[in-house]
Amino acid sequence: MPASDPSQAPLGVFDSGVGGLTVVRALRELMPQESIVYLGDTARVPYGSKSPDTIRRFSVEDTQFLMGHGVKAVVVACNTATAHALPLLQATFRVPVIGVIEPGVEATLSDPRCERVGIMGTAGTIRSSAYQYALAMRRPGLQIHASATPLLVPFIEEGWIDHPALKLVLRQYLEPLLEKGIDTLMLGCTHYPLLMPVLKKMLGKKVRLVDSASTCAAHTLRVLEEQKLLRRARSKPVLDIYLTDLSEQAEAMTRRFLGADFGRVKKASL
Ligand code: DGL
């Protein structure tokens, strides 16, 4: 294989913090042969409460950092950044840029029985109406109930994913959605896959859960296949994790999110 073969290059993934590592985990499960460069903007997290202009500026800087590492494609593993910056990134950079919203929407609508959808996400994601718009465009008449759930990210970052206080908060958030009779709940934040076990327990089988991580990984696989960018080499893939702020807490969270050996976390300067 020639050294300049772009399929050999790593995949770039970024998030406002460590939540996007749920996407990295799903990508590695599906494409264990791919090398990945991950950037978590832990110095500036959260993006969910920032203005659209700031989110776009940060997202461009994050992507520039990954491009500097020679990535062949960029996965925007943050719903907030996808909601506000995806078209700009796709127009600015010369590699495929993949977001987390479209794959979740496609997965949701792949079930023809889906009639009433609930969406949970950060204030920024819900305010952007990106999910609501993408769903309504594809299936007019679909009932969509979106709810900003800003308390969930701090709970998850604290590792309180099975804590009674979290369950109390979740019940408050879920009640109005359940009253509307939702049949599907979209987890519109890359932190939320960590809530799958508790949500499954609380909701049982009557509500289908769609998360951003596994759906985005499946979509990325399709894009890499189409663009002939899948890495076929037999050498060991590399996972490089960069954070813009290094702290013990960030390392502990990285471990929790990735659930695997990941080597050393490095400091990124944007
Ligand atoms: N990972 C972000 C997202 O998916 C949530 C954290 C933040 O607010 O930056 O929207």
mmCIF file of C-alpha atoms and ligand atoms in Angstrom:
data_model
loop_
_atom_site.group_PDB
_atom_site.id
_atom_site.type_symbol
_atom_site.label_atom_id
_atom_site.label_comp_id
_atom_site.label_asym_id
_atom_site.label_seq_id
_atom_site.Cartn_x
_atom_site.Cartn_y
_atom_site.Cartn_z
ATOM 1 C CA MET A 1 0.000 0.000 0.000
ATOM 2 C CA PRO A 2 1.509 3.394 -0.913
ATOM 3 C CA ALA A 3 2.414 5.593 2.055
ATOM 4 C CA SER A 4 0.141 8.317 0.731
ATOM 5 C CA ASP A 5 -2.906 6.031 0.730
ATOM 6 C CA PRO A 6 -5.511 8.156 2.578
ATOM 7 C CA SER A 7 -7.272 5.059 3.939
ATOM 8 C CA GLN A 8 -4.228 4.536 6.165
ATOM 9 C CA ALA A 9 -4.759 7.859 7.917
ATOM 10 C CA PRO A 10 -6.517 8.027 11.292
ATOM 11 C CA LEU A 11 -10.111 8.997 11.835
ATOM 12 C CA GLY A 12 -10.535 12.291 13.705
ATOM 13 C CA VAL A 13 -13.196 12.557 16.409
ATOM 14 C CA PHE A 14 -13.990 15.571 18.582
ATOM 15 C CA ASP A 15 -16.352 16.531 21.364
ATOM 16 C CA SER A 16 -16.694 19.374 23.830
ATOM 17 C CA GLY A 17 -15.334 17.021 26.478
ATOM 18 C CA VAL A 18 -15.178 13.319 27.160
ATOM 19 C CA GLY A 19 -18.783 12.419 26.201
ATOM 20 C CA GLY A 20 -17.678 11.791 22.618
ATOM 21 C CA LEU A 21 -15.666 8.840 23.868
ATOM 22 C CA THR A 22 -18.943 6.870 23.801
ATOM 23 C CA VAL A 23 -18.739 7.360 20.029
ATOM 24 C CA VAL A 24 -15.062 6.296 19.999
ATOM 25 C CA ARG A 25 -16.040 3.156 21.874
ATOM 26 C CA ALA A 26 -18.764 2.371 19.340
ATOM 27 C CA LEU A 27 -16.397 3.133 16.422
ATOM 28 C CA ARG A 28 -13.744 0.792 17.816
ATOM 29 C CA GLU A 29 -16.292 -1.989 18.335
ATOM 30 C CA LEU A 30 -17.427 -1.693 14.742
ATOM 31 C CA MET A 31 -14.073 -0.873 13.086
ATOM 32 C CA PRO A 32 -11.297 -2.222 15.314
ATOM 33 C CA GLN A 33 -8.759 -1.735 12.506
ATOM 34 C CA GLU A 34 -9.121 2.069 12.447
ATOM 35 C CA SER A 35 -6.658 4.417 14.119
ATOM 36 C CA ILE A 36 -8.355 7.307 15.899
ATOM 37 C CA VAL A 37 -7.252 10.764 17.030
ATOM 38 C CA TYR A 38 -9.692 12.091 19.639
ATOM 39 C CA LEU A 39 -9.909 15.677 20.810
ATOM 40 C CA GLY A 40 -11.945 16.567 23.902
ATOM 41 C CA ASP A 41 -12.206 20.288 24.522
ATOM 42 C CA THR A 42 -12.277 19.854 28.301
ATOM 43 C CA ALA A 43 -10.953 23.389 28.848
ATOM 44 C CA ARG A 44 -14.106 24.876 27.322
ATOM 45 C CA VAL A 45 -16.787 22.261 28.091
ATOM 46 C CA PRO A 46 -19.793 22.565 28.174
ATOM 47 C CA TYR A 47 -20.766 23.723 24.692
ATOM 48 C CA GLY A 48 -24.465 23.097 25.434
ATOM 49 C CA SER A 49 -24.963 26.419 27.194
ATOM 50 C CA LYS A 50 -22.889 28.561 24.765
ATOM 51 C CA SER A 51 -24.116 30.741 21.901
ATOM 52 C CA PRO A 52 -24.277 29.324 18.349
ATOM 53 C CA ASP A 53 -21.423 31.639 17.195
ATOM 54 C CA THR A 54 -19.108 30.439 19.955
ATOM 55 C CA ILE A 55 -19.991 26.785 19.317
ATOM 56 C CA ARG A 56 -19.171 27.264 15.616
ATOM 57 C CA ARG A 57 -15.835 28.960 16.391
ATOM 58 C CA PHE A 58 -14.829 26.212 18.833
ATOM 59 C CA SER A 59 -15.890 23.503 16.372
ATOM 60 C CA VAL A 60 -13.749 24.993 13.583
ATOM 61 C CA GLU A 61 -10.736 25.140 15.940
ATOM 62 C CA ASP A 62 -11.325 21.527 17.043
ATOM 63 C CA THR A 63 -11.491 20.381 13.414
ATOM 64 C CA GLN A 64 -8.354 22.350 12.498
ATOM 65 C CA PHE A 65 -6.505 20.555 15.291
ATOM 66 C CA LEU A 66 -7.578 17.162 13.918
ATOM 67 C CA MET A 67 -6.711 18.166 10.334
ATOM 68 C CA GLY A 68 -3.238 19.021 11.649
ATOM 69 C CA HIS A 69 -2.971 15.340 12.619
ATOM 70 C CA GLY A 70 -3.663 14.259 9.038
ATOM 71 C CA VAL A 71 -7.088 12.696 9.605
ATOM 72 C CA LYS A 72 -9.009 11.205 6.659
ATOM 73 C CA ALA A 73 -12.452 12.101 8.024
ATOM 74 C CA VAL A 74 -13.875 13.929 11.024
ATOM 75 C CA VAL A 75 -16.636 12.666 13.288
ATOM 76 C CA VAL A 76 -18.344 15.442 15.232
ATOM 77 C CA ALA A 77 -19.099 13.385 18.351
ATOM 78 C CA CYS A 78 -21.090 16.161 19.994
ATOM 79 C CA ASN A 79 -24.753 16.852 19.370
ATOM 80 C CA THR A 80 -24.413 20.527 20.244
ATOM 81 C CA ALA A 81 -21.548 21.046 17.767
ATOM 82 C CA THR A 82 -23.375 18.998 15.113
ATOM 83 C CA ALA A 83 -26.552 21.026 15.611
ATOM 84 C CA HIS A 84 -24.820 24.367 15.103
ATOM 85 C CA ALA A 85 -21.637 23.788 13.121
ATOM 86 C CA LEU A 86 -21.957 20.742 10.832
ATOM 87 C CA PRO A 87 -22.809 22.587 7.562
ATOM 88 C CA LEU A 88 -19.999 25.099 8.215
ATOM 89 C CA LEU A 89 -17.457 22.320 8.872
ATOM 90 C CA GLN A 90 -18.576 20.395 5.797
ATOM 91 C CA ALA A 91 -18.176 23.510 3.671
ATOM 92 C CA THR A 92 -14.802 24.444 5.168
ATOM 93 C CA PHE A 93 -12.796 21.222 5.303
ATOM 94 C CA ARG A 94 -11.792 18.930 2.451
ATOM 95 C CA VAL A 95 -12.455 15.620 4.233
ATOM 96 C CA PRO A 96 -15.827 13.988 4.987
ATOM 97 C CA VAL A 97 -17.303 15.497 8.160
ATOM 98 C CA ILE A 98 -19.874 13.286 9.864
ATOM 99 C CA GLY A 99 -22.306 14.445 12.549
ATOM 100 C CA VAL A 100 -24.348 12.581 15.143
ATOM 101 C CA ILE A 101 -27.837 13.892 14.407
ATOM 102 C CA GLU A 102 -28.654 12.482 10.952
ATOM 103 C CA PRO A 103 -27.642 8.913 11.916
ATOM 104 C CA GLY A 104 -29.884 9.068 15.005
ATOM 105 C CA VAL A 105 -32.773 10.412 12.962
ATOM 106 C CA GLU A 106 -32.358 7.690 10.333
ATOM 107 C CA ALA A 107 -32.231 4.987 12.995
ATOM 108 C CA THR A 108 -35.367 6.385 14.639
ATOM 109 C CA LEU A 109 -37.331 6.490 11.412
ATOM 110 C CA SER A 110 -36.160 3.054 10.286
ATOM 111 C CA ASP A 111 -39.050 1.741 12.379
ATOM 112 C CA PRO A 112 -42.207 2.507 10.391
ATOM 113 C CA ARG A 113 -44.324 2.135 13.549
ATOM 114 C CA CYS A 114 -42.627 5.114 15.180
ATOM 115 C CA GLU A 115 -45.290 7.818 15.707
ATOM 116 C CA ARG A 116 -44.364 9.791 18.826
ATOM 117 C CA VAL A 117 -40.736 10.678 19.434
ATOM 118 C CA GLY A 118 -39.202 12.177 22.555
ATOM 119 C CA ILE A 119 -35.789 13.877 22.381
ATOM 120 C CA MET A 120 -33.495 14.712 25.279
ATOM 121 C CA GLY A 121 -30.413 16.885 24.789
ATOM 122 C CA THR A 122 -28.516 19.936 25.986
ATOM 123 C CA ALA A 123 -30.221 23.330 25.936
ATOM 124 C CA GLY A 124 -28.151 24.272 22.847
ATOM 125 C CA THR A 125 -29.134 21.158 20.904
ATOM 126 C CA ILE A 126 -32.832 21.420 21.708
ATOM 127 C CA ARG A 127 -32.899 25.186 21.042
ATOM 128 C CA SER A 128 -31.317 24.657 17.611
ATOM 129 C CA SER A 129 -34.323 22.487 16.585
ATOM 130 C CA ALA A 130 -31.907 20.411 14.479
ATOM 131 C CA TYR A 131 -33.477 17.106 15.559
ATOM 132 C CA GLN A 132 -37.026 18.413 15.341
ATOM 133 C CA TYR A 133 -36.397 19.772 11.840
ATOM 134 C CA ALA A 134 -34.627 16.663 10.540
ATOM 135 C CA LEU A 135 -37.408 14.384 11.841
ATOM 136 C CA ALA A 136 -40.276 16.562 10.599
ATOM 137 C CA MET A 137 -38.710 16.909 7.127
ATOM 138 C CA ARG A 138 -38.563 13.158 6.726
ATOM 139 C CA ARG A 139 -41.838 12.184 8.304
ATOM 140 C CA PRO A 140 -44.471 14.911 8.277
ATOM 141 C CA GLY A 141 -47.126 14.304 10.904
ATOM 142 C CA LEU A 142 -44.704 12.692 13.313
ATOM 143 C CA GLN A 143 -45.320 13.855 16.883
ATOM 144 C CA ILE A 144 -42.096 15.300 18.273
ATOM 145 C CA HIS A 145 -41.573 16.237 21.908
ATOM 146 C CA ALA A 146 -38.174 17.739 22.657
ATOM 147 C CA SER A 147 -36.927 18.450 26.128
ATOM 148 C CA ALA A 148 -33.718 20.169 27.296
ATOM 149 C CA THR A 149 -32.184 18.054 30.062
ATOM 150 C CA PRO A 150 -29.170 20.104 31.198
ATOM 151 C CA LEU A 151 -28.711 18.401 34.577
ATOM 152 C CA LEU A 152 -27.786 15.052 33.077
ATOM 153 C CA VAL A 153 -24.258 15.869 31.838
ATOM 154 C CA PRO A 154 -23.014 16.959 35.314
ATOM 155 C CA PHE A 155 -24.433 13.774 36.870
ATOM 156 C CA ILE A 156 -22.731 11.609 34.258
ATOM 157 C CA GLU A 157 -19.416 13.462 34.576
ATOM 158 C CA GLU A 158 -19.604 12.926 38.335
ATOM 159 C CA GLY A 159 -20.072 9.190 37.737
ATOM 160 C CA TRP A 160 -23.496 9.230 39.413
ATOM 161 C CA ILE A 161 -25.098 7.085 36.737
ATOM 162 C CA ASP A 162 -26.968 4.836 39.156
ATOM 163 C CA HIS A 163 -27.507 7.364 41.933
ATOM 164 C CA PRO A 164 -30.987 7.896 43.459
ATOM 165 C CA ALA A 165 -30.641 11.656 42.820
ATOM 166 C CA LEU A 166 -30.126 10.997 39.112
ATOM 167 C CA LYS A 167 -33.200 8.762 39.032
ATOM 168 C CA LEU A 168 -35.227 11.545 40.638
ATOM 169 C CA VAL A 169 -34.060 14.026 38.003
ATOM 170 C CA LEU A 170 -34.668 11.536 35.200
ATOM 171 C CA ARG A 171 -38.208 10.892 36.424
ATOM 172 C CA GLN A 172 -38.904 14.646 36.315
ATOM 173 C CA TYR A 173 -37.513 14.882 32.784
ATOM 174 C CA LEU A 174 -39.257 11.756 31.529
ATOM 175 C CA GLU A 175 -42.707 12.355 32.999
ATOM 176 C CA PRO A 176 -43.919 14.967 30.470
ATOM 177 C CA LEU A 177 -42.550 12.881 27.584
ATOM 178 C CA LEU A 178 -44.243 9.735 28.846
ATOM 179 C CA GLU A 179 -47.507 11.648 29.321
ATOM 180 C CA LYS A 180 -47.382 12.355 25.574
ATOM 181 C CA GLY A 181 -47.166 8.607 24.974
ATOM 182 C CA ILE A 182 -43.766 8.567 23.238
ATOM 183 C CA ASP A 183 -42.833 5.249 21.623
ATOM 184 C CA THR A 184 -39.193 6.254 20.958
ATOM 185 C CA LEU A 185 -36.728 8.259 23.027
ATOM 186 C CA MET A 186 -33.737 9.790 21.252
ATOM 187 C CA LEU A 187 -30.710 10.345 23.458
ATOM 188 C CA GLY A 188 -29.485 13.527 21.764
ATOM 189 C CA CYS A 189 -26.220 13.914 23.644
ATOM 190 C CA THR A 190 -23.072 11.837 23.422
ATOM 191 C CA HIS A 191 -22.909 11.565 27.213
ATOM 192 C CA TYR A 192 -26.261 9.825 27.419
ATOM 193 C CA PRO A 193 -25.349 6.295 26.208
ATOM 194 C CA LEU A 194 -23.977 5.853 29.728
ATOM 195 C CA LEU A 195 -27.558 6.185 30.961
ATOM 196 C CA MET A 196 -28.790 3.261 28.840
ATOM 197 C CA PRO A 197 -28.879 0.751 31.738
ATOM 198 C CA VAL A 198 -30.813 3.055 34.083
ATOM 199 C CA LEU A 199 -33.156 4.226 31.310
ATOM 200 C CA LYS A 200 -33.867 0.656 30.241
ATOM 201 C CA LYS A 201 -34.774 -0.172 33.831
ATOM 202 C CA MET A 202 -37.016 2.867 34.163
ATOM 203 C CA LEU A 203 -38.744 2.611 30.786
ATOM 204 C CA GLY A 204 -38.913 -1.126 30.261
ATOM 205 C CA LYS A 205 -39.718 -2.320 26.764
ATOM 206 C CA LYS A 206 -42.463 0.146 25.954
ATOM 207 C CA VAL A 207 -40.110 2.906 24.752
ATOM 208 C CA ARG A 208 -37.396 2.303 22.143
ATOM 209 C CA LEU A 209 -34.108 4.016 22.937
ATOM 210 C CA VAL A 210 -31.970 5.476 20.136
ATOM 211 C CA ASP A 211 -28.518 6.775 21.041
ATOM 212 C CA SER A 212 -26.001 8.932 19.187
ATOM 213 C CA ALA A 213 -22.998 6.658 19.590
ATOM 214 C CA SER A 214 -23.890 3.348 17.928
ATOM 215 C CA THR A 215 -25.953 5.014 15.177
ATOM 216 C CA CYS A 216 -23.090 7.417 14.349
ATOM 217 C CA ALA A 217 -20.556 4.570 14.252
ATOM 218 C CA ALA A 218 -22.718 2.594 11.813
ATOM 219 C CA HIS A 219 -23.099 5.676 9.610
ATOM 220 C CA THR A 220 -19.343 6.371 9.702
ATOM 221 C CA LEU A 221 -18.660 2.811 8.550
ATOM 222 C CA ARG A 222 -20.952 3.367 5.545
ATOM 223 C CA VAL A 223 -19.264 6.682 4.666
ATOM 224 C CA LEU A 224 -15.751 5.197 4.886
ATOM 225 C CA GLU A 225 -16.846 2.247 2.749
ATOM 226 C CA GLU A 226 -18.401 4.504 0.113
ATOM 227 C CA GLN A 227 -15.343 6.755 0.011
ATOM 228 C CA LYS A 228 -12.964 3.774 -0.048
ATOM 229 C CA LEU A 229 -11.378 5.016 3.145
ATOM 230 C CA LEU A 230 -11.625 1.878 5.289
ATOM 231 C CA ARG A 231 -8.250 0.898 6.707
ATOM 232 C CA ARG A 232 -7.292 -2.611 5.661
ATOM 233 C CA ALA A 233 -3.741 -2.732 7.010
ATOM 234 C CA ARG A 234 -2.808 -5.415 9.516
ATOM 235 C CA SER A 235 -0.597 -3.253 11.721
ATOM 236 C CA LYS A 236 -1.975 -2.347 15.129
ATOM 237 C CA PRO A 237 -4.287 0.661 15.100
ATOM 238 C CA VAL A 238 -3.444 3.617 17.337
ATOM 239 C CA LEU A 239 -5.767 5.527 19.653
ATOM 240 C CA ASP A 240 -4.502 9.007 20.530
ATOM 241 C CA ILE A 241 -6.505 10.973 23.052
ATOM 242 C CA TYR A 242 -5.950 14.709 23.391
ATOM 243 C CA LEU A 243 -7.701 16.937 25.904
ATOM 244 C CA THR A 244 -7.409 20.728 26.033
ATOM 245 C CA ASP A 245 -7.326 20.576 29.836
ATOM 246 C CA LEU A 246 -5.725 17.709 31.699
ATOM 247 C CA SER A 247 -6.907 16.891 35.181
ATOM 248 C CA GLU A 248 -7.213 13.784 37.321
ATOM 249 C CA GLN A 249 -10.976 14.022 36.940
ATOM 250 C CA ALA A 250 -10.710 14.149 33.139
ATOM 251 C CA GLU A 251 -8.461 11.064 33.124
ATOM 252 C CA ALA A 252 -10.856 9.212 35.428
ATOM 253 C CA MET A 253 -13.767 10.151 33.198
ATOM 254 C CA THR A 254 -11.845 9.031 30.112
ATOM 255 C CA ARG A 255 -11.414 5.637 31.743
ATOM 256 C CA ARG A 256 -15.107 5.479 32.622
ATOM 257 C CA PHE A 257 -16.266 6.472 29.147
ATOM 258 C CA LEU A 258 -13.863 4.294 27.215
ATOM 259 C CA GLY A 259 -13.975 1.267 29.478
ATOM 260 C CA ALA A 260 -10.693 0.022 28.015
ATOM 261 C CA ASP A 261 -6.963 0.580 27.933
ATOM 262 C CA PHE A 262 -6.221 3.771 26.121
ATOM 263 C CA GLY A 263 -2.621 4.601 26.902
ATOM 264 C CA ARG A 264 -1.676 8.134 27.819
ATOM 265 C CA VAL A 265 -3.915 11.158 27.541
ATOM 266 C CA LYS A 266 -2.087 14.086 25.956
ATOM 267 C CA LYS A 267 -2.543 17.818 26.298
ATOM 268 C CA ALA A 268 -3.774 19.643 23.213
ATOM 269 C CA SER A 269 -3.153 23.312 22.505
ATOM 270 C CA LEU A 270 -5.563 24.736 19.982
HETATM 271 N N1 DGL B 1 -21.283 16.070 24.441
HETATM 272 C C1 DGL B 1 -22.158 17.214 24.369
HETATM 273 C C2 DGL B 1 -23.297 16.923 23.396
HETATM 274 O O1 DGL B 1 -23.409 15.837 22.859
HETATM 275 C C3 DGL B 1 -22.728 17.564 25.717
HETATM 276 C C4 DGL B 1 -21.798 18.322 26.626
HETATM 277 C C5 DGL B 1 -21.764 19.811 26.376
HETATM 278 O O2 DGL B 1 -22.720 20.532 26.720
HETATM 279 O O3 DGL B 1 -20.789 20.267 25.837
HETATM 280 O O4 DGL B 1 -24.105 17.786 23.162
#
